[in-house]
Every structure is written in C-alpha cells, then in structure tokens.
C-alpha cells in the first residue's frame, strides 16, 4: 500500500488496539469497534508556512495528515471549497462575522466526496473490484462517481425517500442501484441498511465504503477543518454549526482540530455545534440529557423532510458527543419550517445556494444566536454540506407555500 510517512495504522476507538492497515480493512478484528487512522505526528513534515507555498487546492494538499499518498489517490478534485463571507447573516445574528463553508462546490455537489475519495482509494489499495454501501442519498451518488473513476463496480442501497437527483446520478455513474421498497410509506435509511447487510452476507467479497465501517470516510472529511483553519490563519472560529445525521464530518473535523493543536499550528480546538431537525434529533436529545450515547428512534418516529439528516440511529454518537463536549460546543434542533426558511434566507440575502437538509446548520445558527450562545465579536461558521440543487423540489415547494 502507498501510505504516507506518519501513518502508523488503524486504532480501535473502543478497545485501543492498533492494526496494520494492509490487513485490517474495516471494523476492529477484536471487538468490532470503529477503527481510526493514527499517526506519529512527530513525522509530519509539513508546516503552515510550507502550505502557503504549496500549489493545488484539493484536499490532497494535506497529504502528510492522510493515510495514502497523493499519487495513490482516487480523486476528482475534491476539497478546496470556498469560505464565503456572509455580512447580512452576521447582521441578522448580531455577531462579528459569519462565514459559510460551501461544500456544494465538490465534484458531486457534497462533502461526501472527501470521504469517498479516501475510502475508494483504500478499496483500490486493498485490491477490491466491487464496493458497496447504503446511504440516505448523497453518499450513494458520490460512491458511484468515485467507483467509476477507479474502474470499480458499485452497489448502492438507498431508501425510497432519497432524492431523485441522487438516485438518478447513481445510475448515470453506472452503479447497481437498489431502492428499498416503502412499507406503509417512504422507506427509511434503516430499510436500506438492512437490504445492504443482507447483500453483504451474500457477497462477502464486496468492499464496504459505508460510514464508520470503512475507517476512511471521517478521515477524508477532516480536511474541511484543515481548510477552515488555514483560511483563518490557523485561528479557530468561535463556532462551527454542522448539520448532523451520522456526524461523520463533525467527528472528522474535531480530529483535525486536535491534530492541528498538537502540531502547534493552532492554539484552540474548533467549537463544534451539532444541528438537527426536531423530527429526528437523537444527538441533541442525548446532549441535553447529559448522556454519552443516543437513544435510537424507530423508523416510524422520524418526522422530517430533511432526508440527509434523517438518521434515527447514528452509531457513532459517542464520538459526536465527545467532540461537542471536548470542543466546548453544543447541539440544537430546529423545525423543518425553520430549516427551509433559513435556506431561502441564505439564498435571498447572500445569493448562496444551500441544500434543504444542510440548512439545518443555518437555522441552528440563528437559534443559537437568538439564545445568546454567540457574542457580538464572534466568528461563526455555517457548514453547508451540499448544493441547493440536491433538494431543488423541496426548496421550490417551500417558496410556493410561503408566498401563497
């Protein structure tokens, strides 16, 4: 495998054992815990000054803090997304500065591309010929694209409630798409997960690129925090509000902030705030209850139009809650109407297009500001995880409802 100098292997977050990345491919061989790439940071031959001189704007500019080399990467040019000033939102929130990190600029229109780039690289390095995962929508589309780039076959399992764009583009990229049948209505992510699990039992040679099954999805997404910190001259903002379903990006960003602090690049951690929809808020509920793990919701308890964060049982909630608390962040839930209103506000006040699901971060930031969580000199970052055209029907319908 073409790995980087500082990459040591994969460490289980539950039992603490470290494994060779050539032989351990997914969950912990000893306890089935989540594996996390680990590094000897003393061997990281990179500095902020060197980054300033480095050409290239993709996430692979941070190669030394990733497991695989740039030469080995399966890449479509992911990363290097803009950090956009939002003065109208700053005025509305009564804070010093609001920035929007626009992940809609990625190749398939979402931050999922960062994780799939790394996961697909791992699949190819391990000699896989077929990859598989279940997804709420965007990760399936992204997996299909990166599998096509790597000349791998992809098997994608989506719930019926996934968006038309995600379903269509998954097939356009040539993946084998299974849309799970609705039972008494739209099928949920859990239905897609069960179909995926059954297929994996029948096809043990398929290589999973599923969230927190592969060790590499959150590792790719940590580059969002590295870009954010670099864009702020390595000074941590006062808050990053993140639309949270499985929480992969939140966990990855927190890990990057830890590494940047340990390397001496940044003095502080990045305060991470999880934003969810009231109709599916297991992380917020756990945070407010002081719990270390969420209570799963039944599929029929999910009541939100925000498909991407309609995750009733986020398996990595202990890592999400740890990141929130260690970074001195928080958690907030807002209604679907508030979320969709926020998407329209951002589009009309700033000209920026954000996905309906992603707007949970914007509505969450407004709610936190109204609650006095932010000060007048604070810098608040809204993490837009996907392009507005991912949910164009939902957004247009909401405009119609509000203008009738």
Coordinates of C-alpha atoms in Angstrom, one line a residue:
X1 CA 0.0 0.0 0.0
X2 CA 1.2 3.5 -0.8
X3 CA 0.9 5.1 2.6
X4 CA 2.3 8.3 4.0
X5 CA 5.3 8.6 6.3
X6 CA 3.4 9.5 9.5
X7 CA 0.6 7.0 9.1
X8 CA 1.0 4.2 11.7
X9 CA -2.1 2.1 11.3
X10 CA -5.7 1.8 12.5
X11 CA -6.6 2.1 16.2
X12 CA -9.8 0.9 17.6
X13 CA -11.7 3.6 19.4
X14 CA -13.2 1.1 21.8
X15 CA -10.5 -1.4 22.8
X16 CA -7.4 0.7 21.9
X17 CA -5.7 -2.0 19.8
X18 CA -3.8 -0.8 16.7
X19 CA -3.7 -2.8 13.5
X20 CA -1.8 -2.8 10.3
X21 CA -3.8 -1.1 7.6
X22 CA -2.9 -3.7 5.0
X23 CA -4.7 -6.5 6.9
X24 CA -7.4 -4.6 8.9
X25 CA -9.8 -3.1 6.4
X26 CA -13.0 -2.2 8.2
X27 CA -14.1 -2.7 11.8
X28 CA -11.9 -3.9 14.6
X29 CA -10.9 -7.6 14.2
X30 CA -11.0 -8.0 18.0
X31 CA -14.2 -6.2 19.2
X32 CA -15.9 -4.9 16.1
X33 CA -15.3 -1.3 17.2
X34 CA -14.7 1.7 14.9
X35 CA -11.1 1.9 13.5
X36 CA -9.5 5.3 13.3
X37 CA -6.3 6.1 11.3
X38 CA -3.5 7.0 13.6
X39 CA -0.3 9.0 13.0
X40 CA 3.1 9.7 14.5
X41 CA 2.7 13.5 14.4
X42 CA 6.4 13.9 15.0
X43 CA 6.9 12.5 11.5
X44 CA 4.6 15.0 9.8
X45 CA 7.0 17.0 7.6
X46 CA 4.6 19.9 7.0
X47 CA 4.1 23.4 8.4
X48 CA 1.6 26.2 7.7
X49 CA 4.4 28.2 6.0
X50 CA 5.0 25.2 3.7
X51 CA 1.3 25.0 2.9
X52 CA 1.3 28.6 1.8
X53 CA 3.9 27.8 -0.8
X54 CA 2.2 24.6 -1.9
X55 CA 0.3 24.7 -5.2
X56 CA -3.0 22.9 -5.6
X57 CA -6.4 23.4 -4.0
X58 CA -7.7 19.9 -3.4
X59 CA -7.9 18.1 0.0
X60 CA -4.8 16.3 -1.0
X61 CA -2.7 19.3 -0.2
X62 CA -2.8 17.9 3.3
X63 CA -1.3 14.6 2.2
X64 CA 1.0 14.3 5.2
X65 CA -2.0 14.1 7.5
X66 CA -3.8 11.5 5.4
X67 CA -3.2 7.7 5.2
X68 CA -2.4 7.5 1.5
X69 CA -0.2 9.4 -0.9
X70 CA -1.4 11.9 -3.4
X71 CA 0.0 9.6 -6.2
X72 CA -2.3 6.7 -4.9
X73 CA -5.4 8.8 -4.6
X74 CA -8.7 8.2 -6.4
X75 CA -9.6 11.9 -6.8
X76 CA -12.0 14.0 -8.8
X77 CA -10.5 17.3 -7.4
X78 CA -12.5 17.3 -4.1
X79 CA -11.8 19.8 -1.5
X80 CA -10.6 23.4 -1.7
X81 CA -14.1 24.6 -1.3
X82 CA -14.8 28.3 -0.7
X83 CA -15.2 30.0 2.7
X84 CA -17.6 32.8 1.9
X85 CA -18.2 36.0 3.9
X86 CA -21.9 36.5 4.8
X87 CA -22.3 40.0 6.2
X88 CA -26.1 40.0 6.0
X89 CA -26.3 36.9 8.2
X90 CA -23.8 38.4 10.6
X91 CA -26.0 41.4 11.0
X92 CA -29.1 39.3 11.5
X93 CA -27.3 37.2 14.1
X94 CA -25.7 40.2 15.7
X95 CA -22.2 38.6 15.6
X96 CA -18.9 39.9 14.3
X97 CA -18.6 37.6 11.3
X98 CA -20.5 34.7 9.6
X99 CA -18.7 32.5 7.1
X100 CA -20.2 29.8 5.0
X101 CA -18.0 26.8 4.1
X102 CA -19.6 25.8 0.8
X103 CA -19.2 22.0 0.3
X104 CA -21.6 22.2 -2.6
X105 CA -18.6 23.1 -4.7
X106 CA -17.3 19.5 -4.6
X107 CA -17.4 17.3 -7.7
X108 CA -20.8 15.6 -7.0
X109 CA -22.1 18.6 -5.0
X110 CA -21.5 17.4 -1.4
X111 CA -18.8 16.9 1.2
X112 CA -19.4 13.2 0.8
X113 CA -16.7 13.3 -2.0
X114 CA -14.0 13.9 0.6
X115 CA -14.8 10.7 2.4
X116 CA -15.4 8.6 -0.7
X117 CA -12.1 9.7 -2.3
X118 CA -10.2 8.2 0.7
X119 CA -12.5 5.2 1.1
X120 CA -12.3 4.4 -2.6
X121 CA -8.5 4.8 -2.5
X122 CA -8.4 2.3 0.3
X123 CA -10.6 -0.1 -1.7
X124 CA -8.3 0.0 -4.7
X125 CA -5.2 -0.3 -2.5
X126 CA -6.7 -3.4 -1.0
X127 CA -7.4 -4.9 -4.4
X128 CA -11.2 -4.6 -4.3
X129 CA -13.1 -4.9 -7.5
X130 CA -16.6 -4.1 -6.1
X131 CA -17.7 -1.6 -3.5
X132 CA -21.0 -1.3 -1.6
X133 CA -22.8 0.9 0.9
X134 CA -26.2 2.1 2.0
X135 CA -26.9 5.8 2.1
X136 CA -29.5 8.4 2.7
X137 CA -28.7 9.7 -0.8
X138 CA -25.6 11.8 -1.4
X139 CA -23.0 9.3 -0.3
X140 CA -24.5 6.8 -2.7
X141 CA -24.2 9.2 -5.6
X142 CA -20.6 10.0 -4.5
X143 CA -19.7 6.4 -4.2
X144 CA -20.9 5.7 -7.7
X145 CA -18.8 8.5 -9.1
X146 CA -15.6 7.5 -7.3
X147 CA -16.1 3.9 -8.2
X148 CA -16.4 4.9 -11.8
X149 CA -13.2 6.9 -11.5
X150 CA -11.4 3.9 -10.0
X151 CA -12.9 1.4 -12.5
X152 CA -14.7 -0.5 -9.7
X153 CA -18.3 -1.8 -9.7
X154 CA -20.5 -0.1 -7.1
X155 CA -23.6 -1.4 -5.3
X156 CA -25.7 1.3 -3.7
X157 CA -28.7 0.9 -1.5
X158 CA -31.0 3.9 -1.0
X159 CA -34.3 4.4 0.8
X160 CA -37.2 5.4 -1.4
X161 CA -37.2 8.8 0.4
X162 CA -33.8 9.7 -1.1
X163 CA -33.9 12.5 -3.7
X164 CA -34.5 12.0 -7.4
X165 CA -31.1 13.6 -8.2
X166 CA -29.2 11.2 -6.0
X167 CA -31.0 8.1 -7.4
X168 CA -30.6 9.3 -11.0
X169 CA -26.9 10.2 -10.8
X170 CA -26.1 7.0 -9.0
X171 CA -27.3 5.1 -12.1
X172 CA -25.8 7.7 -14.5
X173 CA -22.4 6.8 -13.0
X174 CA -23.1 3.2 -13.7
X175 CA -23.7 1.8 -10.2
X176 CA -26.1 -1.0 -9.4
X177 CA -28.9 0.8 -7.5
X178 CA -31.3 -0.8 -5.1
X179 CA -34.1 1.4 -3.8
X180 CA -35.7 -0.3 -0.9
X181 CA -39.5 -0.7 -1.0
X182 CA -41.6 1.5 1.2
X183 CA -43.5 -0.2 3.9
X184 CA -46.5 1.9 4.8
X185 CA -44.9 5.0 3.2
X186 CA -41.4 6.0 2.2
X187 CA -38.7 3.6 3.2
X188 CA -36.0 4.9 5.6
X189 CA -32.2 4.7 5.9
X190 CA -32.7 1.7 8.2
X191 CA -34.5 -0.2 5.4
X192 CA -31.7 0.5 3.0
X193 CA -29.2 -0.6 5.7
X194 CA -31.0 -4.0 6.2
X195 CA -31.0 -4.6 2.4
X196 CA -27.3 -3.7 2.2
X197 CA -26.5 -6.0 5.1
X198 CA -28.3 -8.9 3.5
X199 CA -26.5 -8.3 0.2
X200 CA -23.1 -8.2 2.0
X201 CA -23.8 -11.6 3.5
X202 CA -24.4 -13.0 0.0
X203 CA -21.4 -11.2 -1.4
X204 CA -18.5 -11.2 1.2
X205 CA -16.1 -10.1 -1.5
X206 CA -17.8 -6.7 -1.8
X207 CA -15.7 -3.9 -0.1
X208 CA -17.8 -1.6 2.1
X209 CA -17.4 2.1 1.9
X210 CA -20.1 2.6 4.4
X211 CA -19.8 5.3 7.2
X212 CA -17.8 4.1 10.2
X213 CA -17.5 0.6 8.6
X214 CA -14.6 1.8 6.5
X215 CA -12.1 3.7 8.7
X216 CA -11.6 6.3 6.0
X217 CA -14.8 8.3 5.4
X218 CA -14.4 10.5 8.5
X219 CA -10.7 10.8 7.8
X220 CA -11.3 12.4 4.4
X221 CA -13.8 14.8 5.9
X222 CA -11.3 16.1 8.5
X223 CA -9.8 18.1 5.7
X224 CA -12.7 20.5 6.0
X225 CA -11.4 21.7 9.3
X226 CA -7.8 21.9 8.0
X227 CA -9.0 24.2 5.1
X228 CA -11.2 26.2 7.5
X229 CA -8.3 26.8 9.9
X230 CA -5.9 27.6 7.1
X231 CA -8.4 30.1 5.7
X232 CA -8.5 31.8 9.1
X233 CA -4.7 31.9 9.5
X234 CA -4.9 28.9 11.9
X235 CA -7.1 30.8 14.4
X236 CA -10.1 28.8 15.5
X237 CA -13.5 30.3 14.9
X238 CA -15.9 30.7 17.9
X239 CA -18.4 28.2 16.4
X240 CA -18.9 25.8 13.6
X241 CA -22.5 24.8 13.2
X242 CA -22.8 21.4 11.4
X243 CA -25.9 19.7 10.0
X244 CA -25.7 16.3 11.8
X245 CA -27.1 13.0 10.8
X246 CA -24.4 10.3 11.1
X247 CA -22.0 13.0 12.3
X248 CA -19.1 11.8 10.2
X249 CA -17.9 15.2 9.2
X250 CA -18.2 16.6 12.7
X251 CA -16.1 13.8 14.1
X252 CA -13.5 14.2 11.4
X253 CA -13.3 18.0 11.8
X254 CA -12.8 17.6 15.5
X255 CA -10.0 15.1 15.0
X256 CA -8.3 17.5 12.6
X257 CA -8.5 20.4 15.1
X258 CA -6.9 18.1 17.7
X259 CA -4.1 17.3 15.3
X260 CA -3.6 20.9 14.4
X261 CA -3.3 21.9 18.0
X262 CA -0.9 19.1 18.8
X263 CA 1.2 20.1 15.9
X264 CA 1.3 23.7 17.2
X265 CA -0.5 25.1 14.1
X266 CA -3.5 26.3 16.1
X267 CA -3.9 27.1 19.8
X268 CA -7.5 26.1 20.3
X269 CA -10.0 23.4 19.3
X270 CA -12.8 24.4 17.0
X271 CA -16.1 24.5 18.9
X272 CA -18.5 22.1 17.1
X273 CA -22.2 22.5 17.3
X274 CA -24.5 19.7 16.0
X275 CA -27.6 20.9 14.3
X276 CA -30.5 18.6 13.7
X277 CA -34.2 18.6 12.8
X278 CA -36.7 18.4 15.6
X279 CA -38.3 15.4 13.9
X280 CA -35.1 13.4 14.2
X281 CA -32.8 14.7 16.9
X282 CA -31.2 11.8 18.8
X283 CA -27.9 13.6 19.2
X284 CA -29.5 16.7 20.5
X285 CA -31.6 14.7 22.9
X286 CA -28.6 12.9 24.2
X287 CA -26.6 16.1 24.6
X288 CA -29.3 17.8 26.5
X289 CA -29.8 14.8 28.7
X290 CA -26.1 14.6 29.6
X291 CA -25.9 11.1 28.1
X292 CA -22.8 9.6 26.4
X293 CA -24.8 7.8 23.8
X294 CA -28.1 8.4 22.0
X295 CA -31.4 6.6 22.3
X296 CA -32.3 5.2 18.9
X297 CA -35.5 6.3 17.3
X298 CA -37.8 3.8 15.5
X299 CA -38.1 4.4 11.8
X300 CA -41.8 5.4 12.2
X301 CA -40.7 8.1 14.7
X302 CA -38.8 10.0 12.1
X303 CA -40.8 13.1 11.1
X304 CA -38.7 15.4 9.0
X305 CA -38.4 16.3 5.3
X306 CA -34.6 16.7 5.7
X307 CA -33.5 13.4 4.2
X308 CA -29.8 13.7 4.7
X309 CA -30.0 14.1 8.5
X310 CA -33.0 11.7 9.0
X311 CA -30.7 9.2 10.8
X312 CA -32.6 7.7 13.7
X313 CA -29.7 5.6 15.0
X314 CA -26.3 7.3 14.5
X315 CA -23.9 4.5 15.5
X316 CA -21.0 6.9 16.3
X317 CA -23.0 9.1 18.7
X318 CA -20.4 8.6 21.5
X319 CA -17.8 10.2 19.2
X320 CA -20.1 13.0 18.2
X321 CA -21.0 13.8 21.8
X322 CA -17.3 13.6 22.9
X323 CA -16.4 16.0 20.1
X324 CA -19.1 18.5 21.0
X325 CA -18.2 18.5 24.7
X326 CA -14.4 18.5 24.4
X327 CA -14.6 21.4 21.9
X328 CA -16.9 23.4 24.2
X329 CA -19.6 23.4 21.5
X330 CA -23.3 22.4 21.7
X331 CA -26.3 21.0 20.0
X332 CA -29.5 22.5 18.7
X333 CA -32.7 21.2 16.9
X334 CA -35.0 23.4 14.8
X335 CA -38.2 22.6 12.9
X336 CA -38.5 21.8 9.2
X337 CA -40.1 25.1 8.6
X338 CA -37.3 27.0 10.3
X339 CA -34.7 24.9 8.3
X340 CA -36.4 25.6 5.0
X341 CA -36.9 29.3 5.9
X342 CA -33.2 29.5 6.6
X343 CA -32.3 28.0 3.2
X344 CA -34.4 30.7 1.5
X345 CA -33.0 33.4 3.7
X346 CA -29.4 32.5 2.8
X347 CA -30.3 32.3 -0.9
X348 CA -32.0 35.7 -0.9
X349 CA -29.8 37.6 1.5
X350 CA -26.4 36.2 0.4
X351 CA -27.0 34.7 -3.0
X352 CA -25.7 31.3 -1.8
X353 CA -27.4 28.0 -2.6
X354 CA -27.6 25.5 0.2
X355 CA -29.3 22.2 0.4
X356 CA -32.6 21.9 2.3
X357 CA -31.1 19.4 4.7
X358 CA -27.9 21.4 5.0
X359 CA -29.9 24.5 6.0
X360 CA -30.3 22.9 9.4
X361 CA -26.9 24.4 10.1
X362 CA -28.1 27.9 9.2
X363 CA -31.4 27.6 11.1
X364 CA -29.4 26.1 14.0
X365 CA -27.0 29.1 13.9
X366 CA -30.0 31.5 14.0
X367 CA -31.5 29.6 17.0
X368 CA -28.2 29.6 18.9
X369 CA -27.7 33.3 18.3
X370 CA -31.3 34.0 19.5
X371 CA -30.5 32.0 22.6
X372 CA -27.4 34.2 23.4
X373 CA -24.9 31.5 22.6
X374 CA -22.7 33.8 20.5
X375 CA -21.2 37.2 21.3
X376 CA -21.1 40.4 19.2
X377 CA -17.4 39.8 18.2
X378 CA -17.7 36.1 17.5
X379 CA -16.9 34.4 14.2
X380 CA -19.5 31.8 13.3
X381 CA -19.0 29.2 10.5
X382 CA -22.0 27.6 8.9
X383 CA -21.1 24.3 7.3
X384 CA -23.1 23.8 4.1
X385 CA -22.7 20.1 3.3
X386 CA -24.4 20.1 -0.1
X387 CA -25.5 22.1 -3.1
X388 CA -29.0 23.6 -3.2
X389 CA -29.9 21.8 -6.4
X390 CA -29.8 18.5 -4.4
X391 CA -33.1 19.4 -2.9
X392 CA -34.5 21.8 -5.5
X393 CA -38.0 20.4 -5.4
X394 CA -38.2 20.8 -1.7
X395 CA -36.9 24.3 -1.7
X396 CA -39.2 25.4 -4.6
X397 CA -42.2 23.9 -2.9
X398 CA -41.4 25.8 0.3
X399 CA -41.1 29.1 -1.6
X400 CA -44.6 28.4 -3.0
X401 CA -46.0 27.6 0.4
X402 CA -44.6 30.8 1.9
X403 CA -45.7 33.1 -0.9
X404 CA -49.2 31.8 -1.4

